Amino acid sequence: MSEELGLVGENGGGKKVIARLIEDEMRESFIDYSMSVIVQRALPDVRDGLKPVHRRILYAMGELGLGPGRPFKKSVHVVGEVLGKYHPHGDSSVYDAMVRMVQDFSLRYPLVDGQGNFGSVDGDSAAAYRYTEARLTHMAVELLADIDKETVEFIPNFDGSVNEPSVLPARAPNLLINGSSGIAVGMATNIPPHNLTEVVDAVIALIDDPDMPQEQLEAIVPGPDFPTGGFVLGQEGIRDAYRTGRGRIVMRARAEIETIGDDQERIVVTEIPFMVNKSRLIEQIAQLVRDKKLPDIRDLRDESDREGMRVVIELKRAAVPHIVLNRLYKHTQMQSTFGTILLALVNGQPKVMQLREMLMHFVDHRHEVIVRRSEFDLHRALSREHLLEGLKVAVDNIDEVIKVIRGSKDSKIASTQLCELFDLSELQARAILDMRLARLTGLEVEKLEVELADVRTVVEDLRGILGSEDRRMGILKEELLAVSEKHGNDRRTEITAAVGSFDVEDLIVEEDMVITVSRQGYVKRLSLDTYRAQRRGGRGLRGMGTKDEDWVEHLFVASTHDYLMIFTRGGQCYWIKVWEIPVGGRTARGRPIINLLNLSDEEEIA
């Protein structure tokens, strides 16, 4: 509902004032804004797996000639090119997107080769774009392959001065191998990276059998393959994601237990879950140690270098490494969750898809690229064949051609007479007039005939490709296999069986222990085997070392799985598992019980 109120400004100024309900204006404006965010910023296209900013960066770098074998160029030059021609937003949005395409811990197959500081897994930010340099990787070249053969639609840029591709030809299934994440308006996408070899094998299997059972497809692509390695626990979350488009995938760090002495052990972390900041993880562990939630850790250090990641967690002598490790999984980001949402743009519309549907959209895109490329090559080959046929006519009738040319007043008359005399087109006549005399030698004439025969073979082959879907699918499979052989590598992330809710007590051997509590509140436990029956006349073992003013007030036997109930004079009751009481030597005093229970200074044990 709107109503025109007339013109404003001097003599109206050519502007109208329209009365409108503010809720109508807000609704339409917000819908326009949200669609702009969804289509132009936050979500990748299902065909090439790229958001507009990434696509523009790769295309601009390709236009600048920054291929893998070429010299690096300053990042500021690339950012300026993208901003000036294709992406009317802030420079940080372009540079941040380019930085992520360099990082081998963010992308499984990086698309930009960087020189300089492009950040780290510790969360360090990249150097300013005036300091770093970049060029395309070989994988990026696969995404741009054949873009100059009219294989994709080009659209005007923001000011109509140049054209840009609406999608890249994408010879590799980039959406799945590198994944994507983005938050739009009212929706989000979070696609994990996968192994190139596995995805290519799945695409080829689906081309051969589009109705392949889901179980067979999942056997080919067992799950995500994160660039940081680590473990994925269980198949349930993966199955949910591949079958419904949404799933919860549990990731876990790779850690090993090393023995460094007779009774000294440590935990060494060599791989962490995807998108986890290593420095923050170490700070998190250190804070838990300070809060006494991980009391068995005595030292923590980062020994990572260019050879790889290595975080060393030194344990106390009495610590049980498996218990400490599982507490780390429970309380830190050494175990985290990847919430999968397989959402991408299909024909400009956001859609949550199954794995099979995503792969089939890629197949359809590549099939269209092959058709359009073949049509382009056929048109060019037919044009070349047409010119060569005209040149052959000229060579076969060279004396008459020379006579016509010499007898003509100018090139226009000569062209017209050649067309009439030999039934040639204007293009053929122009090619004959432009032909060099060297082309009339016997060797050049032979080359001309060989080239014409080759071009006719190419034309016949291209027509065969355009006339046979089986041949086109065969080419699609051959190109995919070539990409897989060139860029494929072994899986980094290991998929293991699911781990249920973990109870630390499951790792504790059930055995009887002797617990001693001194008058001043020192507690310890030690094995019942430490004590032995005393024979007549024998000397007893000393069970606890105490100060002169302290003595053992309580001594009793309990199982490691029992609870120890402690009452304070204020009427509070605390409980602790027997196995949580530190083991002490036969003559050791033990540890203050208030440290185990976090009692206040005013509270006393009754």
XYZ file of C-alpha atoms in Angstrom:
606
model
C 0.000 0.000 0.000
C 1.593 3.270 -1.143
C 0.500 6.734 -2.111
C 2.343 9.304 -4.173
C 2.458 12.732 -2.488
C 4.098 14.659 -5.316
C 7.495 16.156 -6.154
C 10.048 17.649 -3.777
C 12.857 20.141 -4.169
C 13.022 23.120 -6.491
C 10.508 22.539 -9.288
C 10.225 19.014 -7.968
C 13.839 18.097 -8.729
C 12.582 15.009 -10.538
C 12.078 13.129 -7.250
C 8.932 11.563 -5.855
C 7.871 11.100 -2.265
C 5.906 7.885 -1.732
C 4.004 7.215 1.480
C 4.435 3.581 2.572
C 3.855 1.420 5.599
C 7.205 1.019 7.310
C 6.666 -2.735 7.877
C 6.233 -3.254 4.106
C 9.385 -1.303 3.340
C 11.365 -3.142 6.038
C 10.139 -6.540 4.854
C 11.100 -5.962 1.218
C 14.414 -4.311 2.076
C 15.403 -7.132 4.425
C 14.489 -9.783 1.852
C 16.639 -7.999 -0.744
C 19.504 -7.756 1.730
C 19.252 -11.384 2.822
C 19.193 -12.661 -0.775
C 22.248 -10.537 -1.539
C 24.120 -12.058 1.415
C 23.012 -15.587 0.504
C 23.887 -15.409 -3.191
C 26.704 -12.864 -3.329
C 28.689 -13.490 -0.151
C 28.113 -16.367 2.253
C 27.290 -19.534 0.315
C 29.340 -21.503 -2.240
C 28.067 -22.674 -5.616
C 27.530 -26.428 -5.778
C 29.348 -26.596 -9.144
C 32.766 -25.093 -8.348
C 32.516 -24.942 -4.546
C 33.493 -21.265 -4.459
C 31.948 -18.135 -3.024
C 32.020 -15.039 -5.287
C 35.061 -13.513 -3.561
C 37.149 -16.691 -3.964
C 36.050 -17.079 -7.593
C 36.995 -13.468 -8.341
C 40.405 -13.832 -6.701
C 41.277 -16.943 -8.721
C 39.978 -15.468 -11.988
C 41.841 -12.169 -11.430
C 45.082 -14.035 -10.665
C 44.585 -16.108 -13.807
C 44.091 -12.927 -15.862
C 47.274 -11.479 -14.317
C 49.189 -14.561 -15.482
C 50.096 -15.696 -11.956
C 50.367 -19.384 -12.831
C 52.320 -21.973 -10.802
C 55.511 -21.621 -12.849
C 55.461 -17.827 -12.964
C 57.123 -15.402 -10.520
C 55.226 -14.402 -7.386
C 53.498 -11.036 -7.344
C 52.710 -8.819 -4.349
C 49.396 -9.628 -2.696
C 48.481 -5.935 -2.730
C 48.517 -6.062 -6.540
C 46.072 -8.974 -6.560
C 43.808 -7.341 -3.961
C 43.769 -4.089 -5.962
C 42.911 -5.943 -9.174
C 40.016 -7.783 -7.509
C 38.652 -4.649 -5.817
C 38.952 -2.467 -8.896
C 37.316 -4.850 -11.338
C 35.144 -7.418 -9.591
C 34.550 -7.079 -5.833
C 33.210 -3.722 -4.568
C 33.796 -4.426 -0.861
C 36.541 -3.853 1.696
C 40.151 -4.830 1.022
C 40.267 -6.959 4.183
C 37.454 -9.204 2.881
C 39.495 -9.965 -0.247
C 42.843 -10.404 1.502
C 41.401 -12.558 4.306
C 39.778 -14.837 1.723
C 43.069 -15.107 -0.184
C 45.005 -15.855 3.021
C 42.707 -18.771 3.806
C 43.271 -20.226 0.317
C 47.017 -20.296 1.088
C 46.819 -22.046 4.474
C 47.419 -25.801 4.271
C 45.765 -26.241 7.691
C 42.545 -24.588 6.460
C 42.224 -26.117 2.975
C 42.924 -29.757 2.187
C 44.186 -28.710 -1.273
C 45.315 -25.026 -1.162
C 44.400 -22.907 -4.189
C 46.929 -20.087 -3.728
C 50.692 -20.502 -3.299
C 51.924 -17.886 -0.833
C 55.346 -16.489 -0.043
C 55.691 -14.758 3.319
C 53.737 -14.909 6.557
C 50.212 -16.155 5.860
C 49.345 -17.015 9.472
C 49.672 -20.227 11.452
C 47.696 -22.917 13.224
C 48.408 -20.964 16.436
C 46.032 -18.248 15.248
C 48.762 -15.792 14.222
C 47.385 -13.354 11.659
C 48.972 -12.965 8.234
C 51.378 -10.133 7.466
C 49.947 -7.075 5.684
C 49.343 -7.545 1.967
C 52.189 -5.188 1.076
C 54.650 -7.738 2.500
C 53.335 -11.055 1.137
C 53.376 -12.484 -2.385
C 51.137 -14.997 -4.126
C 50.450 -17.036 -7.233
C 48.079 -19.859 -8.181
C 48.648 -23.503 -7.270
C 48.298 -26.359 -9.743
C 44.924 -27.230 -8.187
C 43.640 -23.710 -8.909
C 44.703 -24.141 -12.531
C 42.438 -27.205 -12.685
C 39.505 -25.052 -11.550
C 40.258 -22.437 -14.253
C 40.994 -24.917 -17.069
C 39.223 -24.145 -20.390
C 37.642 -20.935 -19.089
C 38.741 -19.222 -22.329
C 36.664 -21.647 -24.441
C 33.222 -20.240 -23.568
C 32.635 -23.144 -21.187
C 30.848 -20.970 -18.587
C 28.581 -17.942 -18.620
C 30.159 -14.511 -18.161
C 28.214 -11.705 -16.524
C 28.882 -7.941 -16.266
C 30.791 -6.798 -13.199
C 29.371 -4.287 -10.696
C 29.798 -1.275 -13.021
C 29.431 -3.047 -16.364
C 32.989 -2.213 -17.467
C 34.213 -5.814 -17.758
C 32.754 -9.321 -17.572
C 33.431 -11.965 -14.928
C 32.609 -15.710 -14.808
C 29.436 -16.698 -12.970
C 31.105 -20.037 -12.154
C 34.455 -21.704 -12.903
C 34.766 -24.808 -15.143
C 36.182 -26.696 -12.102
C 37.797 -29.881 -13.341
C 38.072 -31.012 -9.683
C 35.120 -31.434 -7.241
C 36.283 -28.493 -5.122
C 33.193 -28.158 -2.918
C 33.805 -31.532 -1.274
C 37.598 -31.765 -1.352
C 38.143 -28.340 0.254
C 34.816 -27.907 2.019
C 33.258 -24.569 2.864
C 31.724 -22.670 5.757
C 29.592 -19.565 5.862
C 26.794 -17.900 7.772
C 24.086 -16.275 5.667
C 20.755 -14.800 6.799
C 18.632 -17.508 8.378
C 20.899 -20.320 7.172
C 24.475 -21.557 7.338
C 26.731 -24.007 5.560
C 29.512 -26.148 7.043
C 30.948 -28.678 4.600
C 34.015 -30.674 5.745
C 36.974 -31.305 3.412
C 37.404 -34.748 1.825
C 40.110 -36.800 0.149
C 40.397 -36.078 -3.585
C 41.057 -39.685 -4.610
C 38.018 -40.962 -2.721
C 35.679 -38.275 -4.095
C 36.884 -38.848 -7.667
C 36.350 -42.608 -7.278
C 32.812 -41.902 -6.004
C 32.026 -39.607 -8.956
C 33.245 -42.210 -11.443
C 31.253 -44.944 -9.682
C 28.097 -42.800 -9.850
C 28.634 -42.122 -13.556
C 28.821 -45.880 -14.147
C 25.863 -46.612 -11.858
C 23.680 -43.623 -10.835
C 21.463 -45.958 -8.769
C 24.361 -47.293 -6.694
C 23.253 -48.255 -3.135
C 23.995 -45.646 -0.487
C 26.078 -48.131 1.532
C 28.346 -48.728 -1.454
C 28.793 -44.975 -1.990
C 29.702 -44.513 1.682
C 32.233 -47.331 1.398
C 34.024 -45.345 -1.328
C 33.859 -42.067 0.644
C 34.158 -43.268 4.275
C 34.172 -39.753 5.713
C 35.861 -36.346 5.844
C 39.618 -35.997 5.491
C 40.737 -32.965 7.467
C 43.987 -31.156 6.571
C 45.096 -31.313 10.219
C 44.669 -35.106 10.413
C 43.517 -36.549 13.719
C 40.669 -39.000 14.219
C 36.956 -39.098 13.471
C 35.040 -41.150 16.041
C 32.297 -43.359 14.654
C 30.273 -43.526 11.447
C 26.876 -42.418 12.714
C 27.445 -38.670 12.286
C 28.993 -39.236 8.862
C 26.042 -41.370 7.740
C 23.577 -38.721 8.933
C 25.445 -36.023 7.013
C 25.693 -38.033 3.793
C 22.056 -39.179 3.872
C 20.232 -36.120 5.225
C 22.680 -33.246 4.682
C 23.152 -32.695 8.427
C 25.298 -34.594 10.914
C 27.483 -34.255 13.984
C 31.036 -35.494 13.411
C 33.250 -35.998 16.484
C 36.943 -35.179 15.925
C 39.790 -36.144 18.225
C 43.486 -35.240 18.412
C 46.187 -37.809 17.711
C 48.166 -38.421 20.903
C 50.740 -41.026 21.864
C 52.017 -42.095 25.276
C 55.815 -42.197 25.540
C 57.885 -43.729 28.351
C 60.881 -41.573 29.280
C 62.148 -43.389 32.385
C 61.565 -46.332 34.623
C 58.256 -44.969 35.854
C 57.960 -41.669 33.995
C 55.575 -41.153 31.069
C 54.357 -38.305 28.893
C 51.654 -37.611 26.328
C 52.736 -36.273 22.920
C 50.092 -34.621 20.693
C 51.025 -34.584 16.988
C 47.677 -33.746 15.310
C 44.728 -31.684 16.531
C 41.099 -31.415 15.370
C 40.246 -29.241 12.361
C 39.926 -25.477 13.037
C 41.310 -25.787 16.599
C 43.796 -23.080 17.581
C 46.899 -24.815 18.987
C 47.955 -21.923 21.232
C 44.488 -21.641 22.750
C 44.424 -25.398 23.294
C 47.698 -25.224 25.245
C 46.390 -22.262 27.273
C 43.221 -24.241 27.998
C 45.227 -27.208 29.309
C 47.436 -24.911 31.407
C 44.378 -23.265 32.968
C 42.914 -26.655 33.870
C 46.209 -27.563 35.553
C 46.110 -24.289 37.522
C 42.499 -25.023 38.529
C 43.628 -28.490 39.729
C 41.240 -30.209 37.310
C 44.249 -31.921 35.728
C 46.498 -32.430 38.787
C 48.584 -35.202 37.203
C 50.305 -32.879 34.683
C 53.649 -31.476 35.857
C 54.862 -29.740 32.680
C 53.494 -28.587 29.322
C 55.471 -27.323 26.339
C 55.115 -26.790 22.596
C 57.940 -28.388 20.598
C 56.344 -27.824 17.165
C 58.637 -26.830 14.299
C 58.646 -26.872 10.504
C 58.850 -30.667 10.613
C 55.420 -30.899 12.256
C 53.342 -30.452 15.373
C 54.515 -31.735 18.752
C 52.903 -30.734 22.055
C 54.491 -32.515 25.037
C 52.523 -33.073 28.265
C 54.772 -34.342 31.078
C 53.012 -36.420 33.750
C 53.716 -36.963 37.408
C 55.079 -40.319 38.512
C 51.861 -41.637 40.008
C 49.690 -40.534 37.059
C 47.830 -43.004 34.846
C 48.413 -41.708 31.266
C 45.156 -43.073 29.825
C 43.139 -41.358 32.541
C 44.875 -38.029 31.914
C 44.399 -38.408 28.163
C 40.701 -39.084 28.466
C 40.311 -36.122 30.806
C 42.002 -34.001 28.142
C 39.519 -35.266 25.564
C 36.645 -34.507 27.920
C 37.648 -31.034 29.117
C 39.614 -29.525 26.199
C 39.392 -29.044 22.441
C 41.513 -32.139 21.910
C 38.076 -33.568 21.173
C 35.607 -31.324 19.360
C 32.597 -31.551 17.086
C 32.130 -30.574 13.440
C 28.468 -29.776 12.794
C 28.012 -30.717 9.138
C 25.477 -28.847 6.983
C 25.747 -29.759 3.287
C 24.166 -26.537 1.986
C 25.125 -24.830 -1.282
C 23.607 -22.781 -4.110
C 21.845 -24.765 -6.837
C 20.776 -22.529 -9.739
C 21.095 -19.561 -7.375
C 18.896 -21.134 -4.684
C 20.242 -22.416 -1.335
C 19.620 -26.109 -0.791
C 20.611 -28.769 1.744
C 21.715 -31.880 -0.155
C 22.793 -35.449 0.325
C 26.293 -36.526 -0.712
C 24.932 -38.273 -3.815
C 23.083 -35.156 -4.960
C 26.175 -32.963 -4.533
C 28.253 -35.347 -6.628
C 25.605 -35.529 -9.355
C 25.420 -31.721 -9.582
C 29.173 -31.704 -10.178
C 28.800 -34.366 -12.875
C 26.077 -32.305 -14.613
C 28.289 -29.212 -14.501
C 31.307 -30.991 -15.949
C 29.139 -32.567 -18.655
C 27.909 -29.108 -19.672
C 31.499 -27.791 -19.682
C 32.603 -30.627 -21.998
C 29.666 -29.967 -24.363
C 30.370 -26.230 -24.526
C 34.116 -26.792 -24.921
C 33.536 -29.277 -27.744
C 31.188 -26.855 -29.496
C 33.802 -24.086 -29.201
C 36.583 -26.330 -30.519
C 34.337 -27.562 -33.338
C 33.471 -24.014 -34.408
C 37.157 -23.059 -34.409
C 38.156 -26.247 -36.294
C 35.433 -25.691 -38.909
C 36.661 -22.109 -39.409
C 40.207 -23.354 -39.857
C 39.053 -26.115 -42.231
C 37.178 -23.517 -44.253
C 40.296 -21.346 -44.647
C 42.552 -24.307 -45.458
C 40.139 -25.498 -48.156
C 40.354 -22.032 -49.752
C 44.159 -22.067 -49.580
C 44.208 -25.529 -51.159
C 42.065 -24.269 -54.039
C 44.522 -21.418 -54.519
C 47.554 -23.745 -54.499
C 45.890 -26.142 -56.939
C 45.059 -23.237 -59.292
C 47.964 -20.942 -58.540
C 48.540 -19.704 -62.095
C 44.933 -18.546 -62.490
C 44.953 -17.002 -59.009
C 48.100 -14.983 -59.779
C 46.614 -13.898 -63.108
C 43.443 -12.637 -61.356
C 45.421 -10.799 -58.687
C 47.786 -9.138 -61.161
C 44.887 -8.100 -63.347
C 42.899 -6.506 -60.515
C 42.994 -2.799 -59.752
C 42.874 -3.286 -55.966
C 42.506 -6.055 -53.330
C 38.734 -5.581 -53.076
C 38.241 -6.271 -56.796
C 40.685 -9.195 -56.596
C 38.717 -10.674 -53.675
C 35.412 -10.372 -55.533
C 36.806 -11.984 -58.703
C 38.366 -14.867 -56.745
C 35.032 -15.517 -55.001
C 33.195 -15.602 -58.337
C 35.808 -17.661 -60.204
C 36.457 -20.384 -57.595
C 33.202 -20.228 -55.561
C 35.035 -19.025 -52.440
C 33.817 -17.114 -49.410
C 35.083 -13.659 -48.568
C 37.151 -15.103 -45.683
C 38.805 -17.625 -48.019
C 39.566 -14.963 -50.599
C 41.079 -12.714 -47.928
C 43.265 -15.620 -46.675
C 44.494 -16.230 -50.272
C 45.374 -12.561 -50.710
C 47.238 -12.571 -47.385
C 49.119 -15.806 -48.215
C 52.915 -15.510 -48.408
C 54.754 -16.725 -51.508
C 56.735 -19.126 -49.295
C 53.548 -21.173 -48.920
C 53.884 -22.163 -52.586
C 56.976 -24.331 -52.075
C 56.527 -28.081 -52.347
C 57.152 -28.647 -48.617
C 54.663 -25.954 -47.576
C 52.017 -27.363 -49.915
C 52.506 -30.779 -48.339
C 52.189 -29.260 -44.853
C 48.980 -27.564 -45.937
C 47.471 -30.862 -47.056
C 48.579 -32.608 -43.824
C 47.070 -29.819 -41.680
C 43.806 -29.972 -43.607
C 43.620 -33.730 -43.086
C 44.342 -33.283 -39.350
C 41.693 -30.589 -38.979
C 39.110 -32.796 -40.712
C 39.989 -35.612 -38.299
C 39.495 -33.237 -35.359
C 36.139 -32.067 -36.754
C 34.963 -35.645 -37.134
C 36.110 -36.488 -33.599
C 34.388 -33.446 -32.076
C 31.150 -34.254 -33.887
C 31.414 -37.769 -32.515
C 31.813 -36.358 -28.979
C 28.806 -34.063 -29.361
C 26.747 -36.917 -30.758
C 27.507 -39.446 -27.999
C 26.798 -39.008 -24.292
C 28.852 -42.124 -23.543
C 31.916 -40.512 -25.122
C 31.377 -37.308 -23.158
C 31.093 -39.263 -19.908
C 34.235 -41.188 -20.853
C 36.116 -37.904 -21.289
C 34.743 -36.687 -17.945
C 36.079 -39.798 -16.211
C 39.469 -39.558 -17.949
C 39.918 -35.934 -16.869
C 38.904 -36.726 -13.286
C 41.356 -39.629 -13.109
C 44.120 -37.368 -14.447
C 43.395 -34.814 -11.702
C 43.342 -37.572 -9.081
C 46.650 -39.055 -10.245
C 48.302 -35.633 -10.326
C 47.026 -34.186 -7.037
C 45.679 -37.113 -5.018
C 47.396 -38.235 -1.822
C 46.864 -40.514 1.142
C 44.135 -39.941 3.707
C 45.258 -37.942 6.748
C 42.274 -38.371 9.060
C 41.736 -41.821 10.518
C 38.161 -42.988 11.077
C 37.803 -45.158 14.178
C 34.984 -46.849 16.029
C 32.700 -44.671 18.122
C 33.598 -44.172 21.758
C 30.697 -44.106 24.186
C 30.457 -41.907 27.248
C 33.740 -42.600 28.965
C 33.997 -43.453 32.618
C 37.514 -43.050 34.001
C 36.764 -45.723 36.591
C 36.690 -48.310 33.793
C 40.474 -47.963 33.569
C 41.053 -48.383 37.282
C 41.867 -51.896 38.476
C 39.645 -52.797 41.409
C 41.873 -53.698 44.343
C 41.996 -53.165 48.081
C 43.981 -50.177 49.308
C 45.063 -48.996 52.751
C 44.022 -45.384 53.390
C 45.669 -43.359 56.145
C 44.551 -39.936 57.382
C 46.735 -38.037 59.850
C 45.623 -35.754 62.634
C 46.612 -32.678 60.592
C 44.685 -33.850 57.508
C 47.302 -35.558 55.323
C 45.861 -38.443 53.299
C 47.346 -41.133 51.088
C 46.661 -44.605 49.837
C 48.937 -47.539 49.231
C 48.518 -51.121 48.204
C 47.501 -53.668 50.784
C 50.432 -55.813 49.610
C 52.793 -53.227 51.103
C 51.871 -54.485 54.525
C 52.712 -58.042 55.525
C 51.816 -60.251 58.443
C 54.293 -59.875 61.314
C 55.666 -63.049 62.903
C 56.436 -63.437 66.597
C 59.363 -61.286 67.641
C 59.422 -59.406 64.347
C 59.725 -55.658 63.846
C 56.752 -53.864 62.315
C 56.937 -51.725 59.148
C 56.611 -48.023 59.492
C 53.366 -47.055 57.778
C 53.644 -43.268 57.614
C 56.145 -40.536 58.266
C 54.694 -37.752 60.405
C 55.824 -34.708 62.284
C 56.199 -34.979 66.033
C 52.931 -33.153 66.608
C 51.076 -35.212 63.943
C 49.996 -38.849 63.993
C 47.834 -41.290 62.050
C 44.282 -40.762 63.194
C 42.395 -43.018 60.729
C 43.490 -46.164 58.968
C 41.141 -48.427 57.045
C 40.983 -50.682 53.997
C 38.752 -49.882 50.990
C 38.450 -50.798 47.307
C 39.674 -48.351 44.638
C 36.058 -48.142 43.376
C 34.643 -47.196 46.806
C 33.621 -43.704 47.907
C 35.369 -41.996 50.810
C 32.863 -39.776 52.675
C 34.329 -36.765 54.525
C 32.285 -34.704 57.008
C 33.272 -31.224 58.142
C 32.518 -29.531 61.454
C 30.210 -27.156 59.563
C 27.926 -30.062 58.708
C 29.016 -30.391 55.064
C 29.660 -33.792 53.460
C 32.175 -34.304 50.653
C 32.908 -37.460 48.731
C 35.875 -38.646 46.738
C 36.661 -41.905 44.970
C 39.399 -43.940 46.607
C 41.350 -44.114 43.314
C 41.418 -40.274 43.233
C 43.464 -40.211 46.447
C 47.155 -39.987 45.452
C 49.345 -43.017 45.984
C 52.094 -42.372 48.512
C 55.225 -44.226 49.478
C 55.298 -46.282 52.672
C 56.940 -43.503 54.663
C 55.415 -40.527 52.797
C 53.096 -38.130 54.621
C 50.636 -37.885 51.706
C 48.804 -34.784 50.485
C 46.637 -32.351 52.454
C 43.063 -33.510 52.102
C 41.858 -29.914 51.782
C 43.703 -29.692 48.431
C 41.714 -32.641 47.093
C 38.357 -31.251 48.234
C 38.925 -27.492 47.701
C 37.761 -26.732 51.267
C 37.641 -23.158 52.489
C 40.092 -22.031 55.177
C 37.331 -21.974 57.826
C 36.208 -25.572 57.286
C 37.657 -28.377 59.411
C 37.258 -32.112 58.919
C 35.295 -33.730 61.698
